[in-house]
Amino acid sequence: RLSTGDTHPGGQISLEEAKRQHKRAQASYEQSQKDLIESKQRYAAEIAHPKGADSTSGSSSKRMTVDALELQYQGFKLVKTLVKYNDKYLKDHNDIVRAFRWLWRSKGRHLRLQHEQLMPPRFHQESRLLARLLL
């Protein structure tokens, strides 16, 4: 029979003490799960609505993901290749030139320039590529 004290003579803990420890550990685990879910929700909300973003400026307040930057970079390279083989490509496709001008003036490009150290090195040439295509 187990005693109701904390330990048995052989150094083993009592059944009641083991149950109390298990209950505390289980409560701690459940609280950490709740904290984790709450942290994930706060993080998702912060990513969706970054602080300091001006939603009234008409430009998107969402941050560009690495995938979006990659697609934009590939688009620049594609247009660069098209222009290389057809000098009149940009003259014939004014909508692309308008999009490049919009990108050049965009708040997002300006912010990426200011925080270039946070971006993957592959995308550091965004402004240079845009300038080459616009000239």
mmCIF file of C-alpha atoms in Angstrom:
data_model
loop_
_atom_site.group_PDB
_atom_site.id
_atom_site.type_symbol
_atom_site.label_atom_id
_atom_site.label_comp_id
_atom_site.label_asym_id
_atom_site.label_seq_id
_atom_site.Cartn_x
_atom_site.Cartn_y
_atom_site.Cartn_z
ATOM 1 C CA ARG A 1 0.000 0.000 0.000
ATOM 2 C CA LEU A 2 1.268 3.517 -0.894
ATOM 3 C CA SER A 3 1.581 6.100 1.788
ATOM 4 C CA THR A 4 -0.003 9.525 1.585
ATOM 5 C CA GLY A 5 3.345 11.247 2.294
ATOM 6 C CA ASP A 6 5.635 12.687 -0.356
ATOM 7 C CA THR A 7 8.067 9.766 -0.523
ATOM 8 C CA HIS A 8 8.325 6.126 0.374
ATOM 9 C CA PRO A 9 11.246 4.813 2.363
ATOM 10 C CA GLY A 10 12.828 3.632 -0.930
ATOM 11 C CA GLY A 11 12.842 7.217 -2.300
ATOM 12 C CA GLN A 12 9.776 6.752 -4.532
ATOM 13 C CA ILE A 13 7.046 9.397 -4.579
ATOM 14 C CA SER A 14 3.567 8.546 -3.448
ATOM 15 C CA LEU A 15 0.728 7.977 -5.860
ATOM 16 C CA GLU A 16 -1.029 11.142 -4.706
ATOM 17 C CA GLU A 17 2.088 13.259 -5.264
ATOM 18 C CA ALA A 18 2.537 11.751 -8.735
ATOM 19 C CA LYS A 19 -1.078 12.607 -9.559
ATOM 20 C CA ARG A 20 -0.561 16.205 -8.355
ATOM 21 C CA GLN A 21 2.586 16.578 -10.458
ATOM 22 C CA HIS A 22 0.815 15.114 -13.471
ATOM 23 C CA LYS A 23 -2.119 17.499 -13.013
ATOM 24 C CA ARG A 24 0.261 20.518 -12.775
ATOM 25 C CA ALA A 25 2.176 19.378 -15.850
ATOM 26 C CA GLN A 26 -1.037 18.861 -17.802
ATOM 27 C CA ALA A 27 -2.347 22.319 -16.813
ATOM 28 C CA SER A 28 0.983 23.865 -17.804
ATOM 29 C CA TYR A 29 0.889 22.069 -21.157
ATOM 30 C CA GLU A 30 -2.680 23.217 -21.859
ATOM 31 C CA GLN A 31 -1.778 26.827 -20.972
ATOM 32 C CA SER A 32 1.259 26.742 -23.255
ATOM 33 C CA GLN A 33 -0.931 25.430 -26.100
ATOM 34 C CA LYS A 34 -3.362 28.336 -25.558
ATOM 35 C CA ASP A 35 -0.449 30.790 -25.496
ATOM 36 C CA LEU A 36 0.922 29.314 -28.712
ATOM 37 C CA ILE A 37 -2.410 29.645 -30.516
ATOM 38 C CA GLU A 38 -2.803 33.225 -29.282
ATOM 39 C CA SER A 39 0.738 34.096 -30.416
ATOM 40 C CA LYS A 40 0.109 32.630 -33.858
ATOM 41 C CA GLN A 41 -3.090 34.656 -34.185
ATOM 42 C CA ARG A 42 -1.331 37.882 -33.130
ATOM 43 C CA TYR A 43 1.508 37.183 -35.569
ATOM 44 C CA ALA A 44 -0.922 36.533 -38.428
ATOM 45 C CA ALA A 45 -2.783 39.754 -37.621
ATOM 46 C CA GLU A 46 0.467 41.723 -37.531
ATOM 47 C CA ILE A 47 1.585 40.341 -40.878
ATOM 48 C CA ALA A 48 -1.800 41.112 -42.423
ATOM 49 C CA HIS A 49 -1.859 44.680 -41.030
ATOM 50 C CA PRO A 50 1.702 45.951 -40.445
ATOM 51 C CA LYS A 51 2.086 48.908 -38.097
ATOM 52 C CA GLY A 52 2.622 52.241 -39.778
ATOM 53 C CA ALA A 53 1.013 51.178 -43.045
ATOM 54 C CA ASP A 54 -1.071 53.952 -44.559
ATOM 55 C CA SER A 55 -4.250 52.329 -45.813
ATOM 56 C CA THR A 56 -5.631 55.599 -47.169
ATOM 57 C CA SER A 57 -2.843 56.171 -49.681
ATOM 58 C CA GLY A 58 -4.440 53.871 -52.231
ATOM 59 C CA SER A 59 -1.466 51.544 -52.332
ATOM 60 C CA SER A 60 -1.637 48.069 -50.901
ATOM 61 C CA SER A 61 -0.672 47.740 -47.245
ATOM 62 C CA LYS A 62 0.342 44.098 -47.606
ATOM 63 C CA ARG A 63 4.000 43.214 -47.512
ATOM 64 C CA MET A 64 5.484 41.540 -50.552
ATOM 65 C CA THR A 65 6.332 37.930 -49.934
ATOM 66 C CA VAL A 66 9.480 36.330 -51.276
ATOM 67 C CA ASP A 67 7.277 34.551 -53.840
ATOM 68 C CA ALA A 68 5.817 37.874 -55.020
ATOM 69 C CA LEU A 69 9.308 39.393 -55.238
ATOM 70 C CA GLU A 70 10.460 36.383 -57.228
ATOM 71 C CA LEU A 71 7.555 36.698 -59.668
ATOM 72 C CA GLN A 72 8.261 40.406 -60.106
ATOM 73 C CA TYR A 73 11.964 39.695 -60.678
ATOM 74 C CA GLN A 74 11.164 37.008 -63.244
ATOM 75 C CA GLY A 75 8.804 39.454 -64.982
ATOM 76 C CA PHE A 76 11.596 42.035 -65.223
ATOM 77 C CA LYS A 77 13.937 39.436 -66.686
ATOM 78 C CA LEU A 78 11.281 38.276 -69.150
ATOM 79 C CA VAL A 79 10.593 41.799 -70.413
ATOM 80 C CA LYS A 80 14.345 42.463 -70.578
ATOM 81 C CA THR A 81 14.729 39.401 -72.829
ATOM 82 C CA LEU A 82 11.785 40.453 -75.019
ATOM 83 C CA VAL A 83 13.275 43.932 -75.429
ATOM 84 C CA LYS A 84 16.651 42.406 -76.267
ATOM 85 C CA TYR A 85 15.180 40.612 -79.293
ATOM 86 C CA ASN A 86 12.592 43.262 -80.251
ATOM 87 C CA ASP A 87 13.635 46.898 -79.784
ATOM 88 C CA LYS A 88 10.061 48.101 -80.303
ATOM 89 C CA TYR A 89 8.506 45.803 -77.695
ATOM 90 C CA LEU A 90 7.999 48.504 -75.059
ATOM 91 C CA LYS A 91 6.804 51.007 -77.663
ATOM 92 C CA ASP A 92 4.165 48.522 -78.775
ATOM 93 C CA HIS A 93 3.131 47.593 -75.198
ATOM 94 C CA ASN A 94 2.338 50.829 -73.396
ATOM 95 C CA ASP A 95 0.495 49.003 -70.588
ATOM 96 C CA ILE A 96 3.770 47.386 -69.509
ATOM 97 C CA VAL A 97 5.496 50.774 -69.449
ATOM 98 C CA ARG A 98 2.646 52.163 -67.325
ATOM 99 C CA ALA A 99 3.015 49.254 -64.904
ATOM 100 C CA PHE A 100 6.768 49.860 -64.657
ATOM 101 C CA ARG A 101 6.175 53.557 -63.981
ATOM 102 C CA TRP A 102 3.659 52.655 -61.288
ATOM 103 C CA LEU A 103 6.203 50.274 -59.724
ATOM 104 C CA TRP A 104 8.886 52.967 -59.877
ATOM 105 C CA ARG A 105 6.698 55.435 -57.975
ATOM 106 C CA SER A 106 5.261 52.870 -55.573
ATOM 107 C CA LYS A 107 5.625 53.245 -51.830
ATOM 108 C CA GLY A 108 6.561 49.563 -51.621
ATOM 109 C CA ARG A 109 9.666 49.997 -53.802
ATOM 110 C CA HIS A 110 10.711 52.981 -51.693
ATOM 111 C CA LEU A 111 10.279 50.970 -48.480
ATOM 112 C CA ARG A 112 12.206 48.029 -49.951
ATOM 113 C CA LEU A 113 15.053 50.421 -50.789
ATOM 114 C CA GLN A 114 15.087 51.720 -47.226
ATOM 115 C CA HIS A 115 15.104 48.206 -45.769
ATOM 116 C CA GLU A 116 17.195 46.490 -48.412
ATOM 117 C CA GLN A 117 19.293 44.725 -45.758
ATOM 118 C CA LEU A 118 16.206 42.713 -44.767
ATOM 119 C CA MET A 119 15.555 41.433 -48.301
ATOM 120 C CA PRO A 120 17.218 38.465 -49.958
ATOM 121 C CA PRO A 121 20.190 39.673 -52.054
ATOM 122 C CA ARG A 122 18.601 38.383 -55.255
ATOM 123 C CA PHE A 123 16.066 41.239 -55.156
ATOM 124 C CA HIS A 124 18.443 44.115 -54.418
ATOM 125 C CA GLN A 125 18.518 45.047 -58.119
ATOM 126 C CA GLU A 126 14.826 45.914 -58.424
ATOM 127 C CA SER A 127 15.404 49.653 -58.950
ATOM 128 C CA ARG A 128 18.287 49.114 -61.369
ATOM 129 C CA LEU A 129 16.231 46.715 -63.494
ATOM 130 C CA LEU A 130 13.269 49.096 -63.518
ATOM 131 C CA ALA A 131 15.482 52.041 -64.475
ATOM 132 C CA ARG A 132 17.022 50.115 -67.363
ATOM 133 C CA LEU A 133 13.612 49.132 -68.681
ATOM 134 C CA LEU A 134 12.220 52.658 -68.360
ATOM 135 C CA LEU A 135 15.160 54.289 -70.108
#
